[in-house]
Short mmCIF file of N, CA, C and O in Angstrom, two decimals:
data_model
loop_
_atom_site.label_atom_id
_atom_site.label_comp_id
_atom_site.label_asym_id
_atom_site.label_seq_id
_atom_site.Cartn_x
_atom_site.Cartn_y
_atom_site.Cartn_z
N MET A 1 80.74 76.61 121.59
CA MET A 1 82.81 77.17 121.25
C MET A 1 82.83 76.51 119.66
O MET A 1 82.23 75.61 119.52
N SER A 2 82.99 78.16 119.14
CA SER A 2 83.37 77.81 117.55
C SER A 2 84.98 77.50 117.25
O SER A 2 85.68 77.61 118.61
N ILE A 3 85.72 77.59 116.13
CA ILE A 3 86.71 77.29 116.29
C ILE A 3 87.97 78.95 116.25
O ILE A 3 88.42 78.85 116.75
N PHE A 4 87.05 79.59 115.40
CA PHE A 4 87.48 81.26 115.37
C PHE A 4 86.56 81.89 114.95
O PHE A 4 85.51 82.01 113.91
N THR A 5 86.92 83.21 114.78
CA THR A 5 85.64 84.33 114.49
C THR A 5 85.05 83.48 112.83
O THR A 5 84.18 84.14 112.92
N PHE A 6 86.19 83.48 112.40
CA PHE A 6 86.05 83.82 110.29
C PHE A 6 85.86 82.18 110.54
O PHE A 6 85.14 81.56 109.00
N LEU A 7 85.36 81.55 111.45
CA LEU A 7 84.11 79.78 110.68
C LEU A 7 83.78 79.87 112.11
O LEU A 7 84.01 78.93 113.10
N PRO A 8 81.71 80.30 111.84
CA PRO A 8 81.47 80.00 113.15
C PRO A 8 80.43 79.49 113.11
O PRO A 8 79.35 79.67 113.57
N ILE A 9 81.74 77.86 113.35
CA ILE A 9 79.89 76.87 113.47
C ILE A 9 80.77 76.60 114.48
O ILE A 9 81.89 76.45 115.24
N LYS A 10 79.32 76.14 115.74
CA LYS A 10 79.58 75.43 116.50
C LYS A 10 80.92 73.75 116.61
O LYS A 10 79.64 73.76 115.90
N ILE A 11 81.81 74.22 117.18
CA ILE A 11 81.96 72.07 117.70
C ILE A 11 82.01 71.66 119.10
O ILE A 11 82.70 70.40 119.89
N GLY A 12 81.24 72.04 119.77
CA GLY A 12 81.24 71.12 121.50
C GLY A 12 80.35 72.58 122.46
O GLY A 12 80.25 74.00 122.28
N ASN A 13 80.33 71.97 123.53
CA ASN A 13 79.39 73.32 124.63
C ASN A 13 80.89 72.84 125.67
O ASN A 13 80.42 71.59 125.93
N ILE A 14 81.65 73.28 126.32
CA ILE A 14 82.10 73.39 127.16
C ILE A 14 81.78 73.17 129.16
O ILE A 14 82.20 72.91 129.41
N ARG A 15 80.21 73.75 128.88
CA ARG A 15 79.64 73.58 129.69
C ARG A 15 79.35 71.62 129.95
O ARG A 15 78.55 70.99 131.27
N GLU A 16 79.37 71.35 128.76
CA GLU A 16 78.36 69.15 128.64
C GLU A 16 79.64 69.17 128.94
O GLU A 16 79.81 68.01 128.69
N LYS A 17 81.08 69.26 127.89
CA LYS A 17 81.81 68.39 127.39
C LYS A 17 83.43 69.40 128.20
O LYS A 17 83.42 70.12 127.66
N SER A 18 84.11 68.44 128.08
CA SER A 18 85.27 69.15 127.97
C SER A 18 85.96 69.65 126.81
O SER A 18 85.78 68.75 126.21
N ILE A 19 87.16 70.73 127.12
CA ILE A 19 88.12 71.05 126.14
C ILE A 19 88.72 69.58 124.78
O ILE A 19 88.79 69.67 124.26
N ALA A 20 89.31 68.61 125.84
CA ALA A 20 90.33 67.60 125.71
C ALA A 20 88.73 66.51 124.46
O ALA A 20 89.28 66.19 122.91
N GLU A 21 87.77 66.15 125.20
CA GLU A 21 86.56 65.73 124.61
C GLU A 21 86.22 66.19 122.92
O GLU A 21 86.34 65.41 121.99
N ILE A 22 86.63 67.79 123.28
CA ILE A 22 85.45 68.34 122.53
C ILE A 22 86.67 68.40 120.90
O ILE A 22 86.61 68.02 119.87
N TRP A 23 88.03 68.01 121.24
CA TRP A 23 88.84 68.65 120.47
C TRP A 23 89.09 66.76 119.64
O TRP A 23 89.47 66.96 119.11
N ARG A 24 88.80 65.95 120.66
CA ARG A 24 88.93 64.21 120.12
C ARG A 24 87.20 64.49 119.13
O ARG A 24 87.45 62.87 118.27
N ASN A 25 87.18 64.56 118.93
CA ASN A 25 84.81 63.66 119.16
C ASN A 25 84.03 65.00 118.47
O ASN A 25 83.03 64.17 117.60
N SER A 26 85.22 66.44 117.59
CA SER A 26 84.24 67.10 117.37
C SER A 26 84.04 66.54 116.00
O SER A 26 85.33 66.30 115.29
N GLU A 27 83.74 66.05 114.86
CA GLU A 27 82.86 66.22 113.92
C GLU A 27 83.70 67.26 112.54
O GLU A 27 84.30 67.12 112.04
N VAL A 28 83.29 68.09 112.90
CA VAL A 28 84.28 69.44 112.55
C VAL A 28 85.88 69.31 112.37
O VAL A 28 85.72 69.17 111.30
N LEU A 29 86.13 69.61 113.43
CA LEU A 29 87.76 69.34 113.88
C LEU A 29 88.29 67.61 113.29
O LEU A 29 89.43 68.46 112.56
N ASN A 30 87.95 66.42 112.93
CA ASN A 30 88.39 65.81 112.85
C ASN A 30 88.50 65.66 111.42
O ASN A 30 88.79 65.99 110.20
N SER A 31 87.05 66.34 111.05
CA SER A 31 86.61 66.31 108.78
C SER A 31 88.27 67.37 108.88
O SER A 31 88.64 67.37 107.63
N LEU A 32 88.05 68.39 109.08
CA LEU A 32 89.54 69.00 109.18
C LEU A 32 90.98 68.24 109.33
O LEU A 32 91.65 69.21 108.11
N ARG A 33 90.77 68.69 110.17
CA ARG A 33 91.99 66.45 109.88
C ARG A 33 92.59 66.43 109.51
O ARG A 33 93.79 65.84 108.90
N GLN A 34 91.24 65.78 108.67
CA GLN A 34 92.13 64.56 107.41
C GLN A 34 91.34 65.53 105.97
O GLN A 34 90.61 65.76 105.50
N ARG A 35 92.80 65.55 105.80
CA ARG A 35 93.43 66.72 104.69
C ARG A 35 92.37 65.71 103.58
O ARG A 35 92.37 67.22 101.98
N HIS A 36 92.67 65.10 103.14
CA HIS A 36 91.67 63.90 101.94
C HIS A 36 90.07 63.90 102.08
O HIS A 36 89.75 64.05 101.07
N ASN A 37 89.62 65.38 102.73
CA ASN A 37 88.02 65.69 102.91
C ASN A 37 87.73 66.50 102.04
O ASN A 37 87.38 67.13 101.74
N LEU A 38 89.49 67.38 101.75
CA LEU A 38 88.81 69.02 100.97
C LEU A 38 89.12 68.37 99.88
O LEU A 38 89.16 67.85 98.95
N LYS A 39 88.08 69.88 99.72
CA LYS A 39 87.98 69.22 98.01
C LYS A 39 87.94 70.55 96.58
O LYS A 39 88.82 71.59 97.35
N GLY A 40 87.70 70.52 95.42
CA GLY A 40 88.17 72.29 94.19
C GLY A 40 89.19 70.90 94.63
O GLY A 40 90.16 70.04 95.07
N GLU A 41 90.22 72.39 94.12
CA GLU A 41 91.76 72.83 94.32
C GLU A 41 92.60 72.40 96.04
O GLU A 41 93.10 71.17 95.06
N CYS A 42 91.86 73.02 96.63
CA CYS A 42 92.31 72.46 98.02
C CYS A 42 92.41 71.20 97.65
O CYS A 42 93.74 69.97 98.97
N GLY A 43 91.55 69.41 97.59
CA GLY A 43 92.16 68.57 97.62
C GLY A 43 93.10 67.76 97.11
O GLY A 43 93.10 66.59 97.13
N SER A 44 93.36 67.97 95.14
CA SER A 44 93.61 67.75 94.61
C SER A 44 94.75 68.67 94.60
O SER A 44 95.94 68.03 93.81
N CYS A 45 95.71 69.53 95.53
CA CYS A 45 96.13 70.42 95.29
C CYS A 45 98.26 69.00 96.29
O CYS A 45 97.51 68.56 97.15
N ASP A 46 99.64 69.40 95.53
CA ASP A 46 100.10 68.91 95.87
C ASP A 46 100.17 69.57 98.01
O ASP A 46 101.21 68.19 97.97
N TYR A 47 99.96 70.28 97.98
CA TYR A 47 100.26 71.08 99.20
C TYR A 47 99.20 71.33 100.43
O TYR A 47 99.09 71.33 101.18
N ARG A 48 98.44 69.89 99.95
CA ARG A 48 97.41 70.14 101.02
C ARG A 48 97.69 69.71 102.25
O ARG A 48 96.63 70.24 103.63
N MET A 49 99.13 69.31 102.41
CA MET A 49 98.84 67.81 103.56
C MET A 49 99.69 69.36 104.16
O MET A 49 99.81 69.07 105.73
N GLY A 50 100.66 70.59 104.07
CA GLY A 50 101.60 71.52 105.31
C GLY A 50 100.44 72.78 104.67
O GLY A 50 101.07 73.61 106.01
N CYS A 51 99.51 72.96 103.77
CA CYS A 51 98.84 74.41 103.79
C CYS A 51 97.55 74.38 103.93
O CYS A 51 96.91 74.12 105.18
N GLY A 52 96.31 73.89 103.34
CA GLY A 52 95.29 74.37 103.97
C GLY A 52 93.97 74.89 103.94
O GLY A 52 93.64 75.23 104.01
N ASP A 53 95.54 75.70 103.74
CA ASP A 53 94.64 76.89 102.97
C ASP A 53 93.64 78.16 104.55
O ASP A 53 93.63 76.63 105.19
N CYS A 54 92.92 78.75 103.54
CA CYS A 54 92.21 79.92 105.54
C CYS A 54 90.82 78.78 104.87
O CYS A 54 90.07 79.59 104.05
N ARG A 55 90.32 77.94 105.55
CA ARG A 55 89.51 77.50 105.77
C ARG A 55 88.14 78.88 105.56
O ARG A 55 87.15 78.20 105.06
N GLY A 56 88.36 79.21 106.15
CA GLY A 56 87.94 80.50 106.71
C GLY A 56 86.96 81.32 106.06
O GLY A 56 85.40 81.50 105.86
N ARG A 57 88.11 81.73 105.13
CA ARG A 57 87.55 82.56 103.84
C ARG A 57 86.41 81.06 102.79
O ARG A 57 85.79 81.51 102.32
N ALA A 58 87.37 79.40 102.69
CA ALA A 58 86.31 78.74 102.36
C ALA A 58 84.91 78.92 102.58
O ALA A 58 83.72 78.87 101.43
N TYR A 59 84.64 79.19 104.48
CA TYR A 59 83.89 78.81 104.34
C TYR A 59 82.85 80.27 103.66
O TYR A 59 81.69 79.50 104.04
N ALA A 60 83.44 81.15 104.44
CA ALA A 60 82.23 82.67 103.77
C ALA A 60 82.26 82.35 102.11
O ALA A 60 81.26 83.34 102.26
N CYS A 61 83.36 82.15 101.46
CA CYS A 61 82.42 82.19 99.73
C CYS A 61 81.57 80.92 99.54
O CYS A 61 80.83 81.71 98.98
N THR A 62 82.18 80.18 100.07
CA THR A 62 80.59 78.57 99.83
C THR A 62 80.42 78.08 99.94
O THR A 62 79.18 77.18 100.31
N ASP A 63 79.98 78.33 101.83
CA ASP A 63 79.33 77.96 102.69
C ASP A 63 79.21 76.26 102.86
O ASP A 63 79.14 75.62 103.56
N ASP A 64 81.14 76.50 102.53
CA ASP A 64 81.18 74.84 103.17
C ASP A 64 82.86 75.33 103.27
O ASP A 64 83.38 75.88 102.79
N TYR A 65 82.40 74.75 104.33
CA TYR A 65 84.47 75.56 105.36
C TYR A 65 85.92 73.56 104.91
O TYR A 65 86.60 74.27 104.59
N LEU A 66 84.89 73.51 103.80
CA LEU A 66 85.77 72.23 103.22
C LEU A 66 86.88 72.79 101.65
O LEU A 66 87.29 72.21 101.23
N GLU A 67 85.65 73.50 101.16
CA GLU A 67 85.60 73.81 100.05
C GLU A 67 87.10 74.49 99.43
O GLU A 67 88.06 74.52 100.87
N THR A 68 87.23 74.88 98.14
CA THR A 68 88.16 75.53 98.29
C THR A 68 88.38 76.59 98.15
O THR A 68 87.41 77.29 98.53
N ASP A 69 89.03 77.60 98.89
CA ASP A 69 89.75 78.67 99.37
C ASP A 69 90.50 79.58 97.96
O ASP A 69 91.11 79.31 97.33
N PRO A 70 89.11 80.57 97.89
CA PRO A 70 89.45 80.98 97.11
C PRO A 70 90.54 82.65 96.65
O PRO A 70 90.84 82.45 95.31
N VAL A 71 91.62 81.75 98.14
CA VAL A 71 92.50 82.44 97.27
C VAL A 71 93.70 82.06 97.48
O VAL A 71 94.23 82.01 99.14
N CYS A 72 94.37 81.48 96.46
CA CYS A 72 95.14 80.43 96.59
C CYS A 72 96.35 80.28 97.07
O CYS A 72 97.08 80.96 95.92
N LEU A 73 97.22 80.23 98.21
CA LEU A 73 98.95 80.89 98.12
C LEU A 73 99.57 79.94 96.52
O LEU A 73 99.97 80.96 96.19
N LYS A 74 99.26 78.98 96.31
CA LYS A 74 100.18 78.71 95.19
C LYS A 74 99.87 78.86 94.01
O LYS A 74 100.43 79.28 93.11
N ASN A 75 98.61 79.78 93.29
CA ASN A 75 98.76 80.86 92.38
C ASN A 75 98.36 81.89 92.10
O ASN A 75 99.51 83.27 91.11
N LEU A 76 98.88 82.35 94.01
CA LEU A 76 99.13 82.97 93.72
C LEU A 76 100.65 83.25 94.04
O LEU A 76 101.56 85.01 93.37
N MET A 77 102.16 82.21 94.80
CA MET A 77 102.75 82.40 94.32
C MET A 77 103.49 82.08 92.91
O MET A 77 104.24 82.53 92.13
N ILE A 78 102.28 81.26 92.29
CA ILE A 78 103.40 81.14 89.78
C ILE A 78 102.51 82.70 90.33
O ILE A 78 103.91 83.13 89.25
N ALA A 79 101.91 83.50 90.89
CA ALA A 79 101.86 84.31 89.49
C ALA A 79 103.05 85.87 90.22
O ALA A 79 103.66 85.81 89.21
N GLU A 80 103.59 85.53 91.09
CA GLU A 80 104.11 86.49 91.77
C GLU A 80 105.95 85.65 90.83
O GLU A 80 107.15 86.44 91.84
N LYS A 81 105.79 85.08 90.64
CA LYS A 81 106.71 83.74 90.54
C LYS A 81 108.02 83.52 91.85
O LYS A 81 108.95 84.20 91.46
N LEU A 82 107.29 82.98 92.78
CA LEU A 82 108.33 83.05 93.99
C LEU A 82 107.62 80.87 94.13
O LEU A 82 107.19 80.66 93.66
N SER A 83 108.61 80.52 95.10
CA SER A 83 108.53 79.00 95.82
C SER A 83 108.81 79.04 97.15
O SER A 83 109.27 80.00 97.45
N PRO A 84 108.36 78.14 97.10
CA PRO A 84 108.11 78.41 99.27
C PRO A 84 108.71 78.91 99.89
O PRO A 84 108.13 79.00 100.72
N VAL A 85 110.04 78.93 99.37
CA VAL A 85 111.19 78.17 100.46
C VAL A 85 111.38 80.51 100.45
O VAL A 85 112.31 81.24 100.91
N ASP A 86 110.62 80.91 99.46
CA ASP A 86 110.75 82.70 99.70
C ASP A 86 110.20 82.80 100.59
O ASP A 86 110.17 84.15 101.09
N ILE A 87 109.02 82.44 101.52
CA ILE A 87 107.89 82.40 102.14
C ILE A 87 108.52 82.77 103.65
O ILE A 87 108.94 81.21 103.85
N LYS A 88 108.84 82.88 104.71
CA LYS A 88 109.80 82.54 105.49
C LYS A 88 109.02 83.33 106.60
O LYS A 88 108.69 83.13 107.65
N ARG A 89 107.80 83.58 106.71
CA ARG A 89 107.01 83.39 107.64
C ARG A 89 105.90 82.54 107.11
O ARG A 89 104.84 83.33 106.22
N PHE A 90 105.41 82.11 108.41
CA PHE A 90 104.24 81.07 108.62
C PHE A 90 104.90 79.69 107.25
O PHE A 90 102.97 79.83 108.18
N GLY A 91 105.46 80.32 106.79
CA GLY A 91 105.35 78.30 105.81
C GLY A 91 105.00 78.62 105.41
O GLY A 91 104.44 79.85 104.48
N TRP A 92 103.48 77.78 104.51
CA TRP A 92 103.10 77.69 103.53
C TRP A 92 101.28 78.23 103.84
O TRP A 92 100.55 78.61 103.79
N CYS A 93 101.22 77.80 105.36
CA CYS A 93 100.16 79.19 105.74
C CYS A 93 99.72 79.86 105.98
O CYS A 93 100.64 80.22 106.70
N VAL A 94 99.27 81.03 105.59
CA VAL A 94 98.98 82.02 105.56
C VAL A 94 96.66 82.17 106.50
O VAL A 94 97.75 83.67 107.01
N GLY A 95 97.04 81.34 106.35
CA GLY A 95 94.93 82.12 106.92
C GLY A 95 94.82 81.22 107.76
O GLY A 95 94.67 81.26 108.85
#
């Protein structure tokens, strides 16, 4: 079992453990839930608790799902002169 298509990292085997056990005990899932584990710009971003950006894109570009997502929504919003209240769909999480 893996998290999703764009993050092809095995998190457990449903033939060996229940989904609930995998959810609670997977090292990968637990590290993703702990936002202080995020690295680079994502790790120091004021929005990391609600955003997290796309971990799959971070993995595809850096081979590390905790590394900075190269397509940072905060940076895109600054470039487009938008604020979080301007984003109606999905809030901050677009990935």
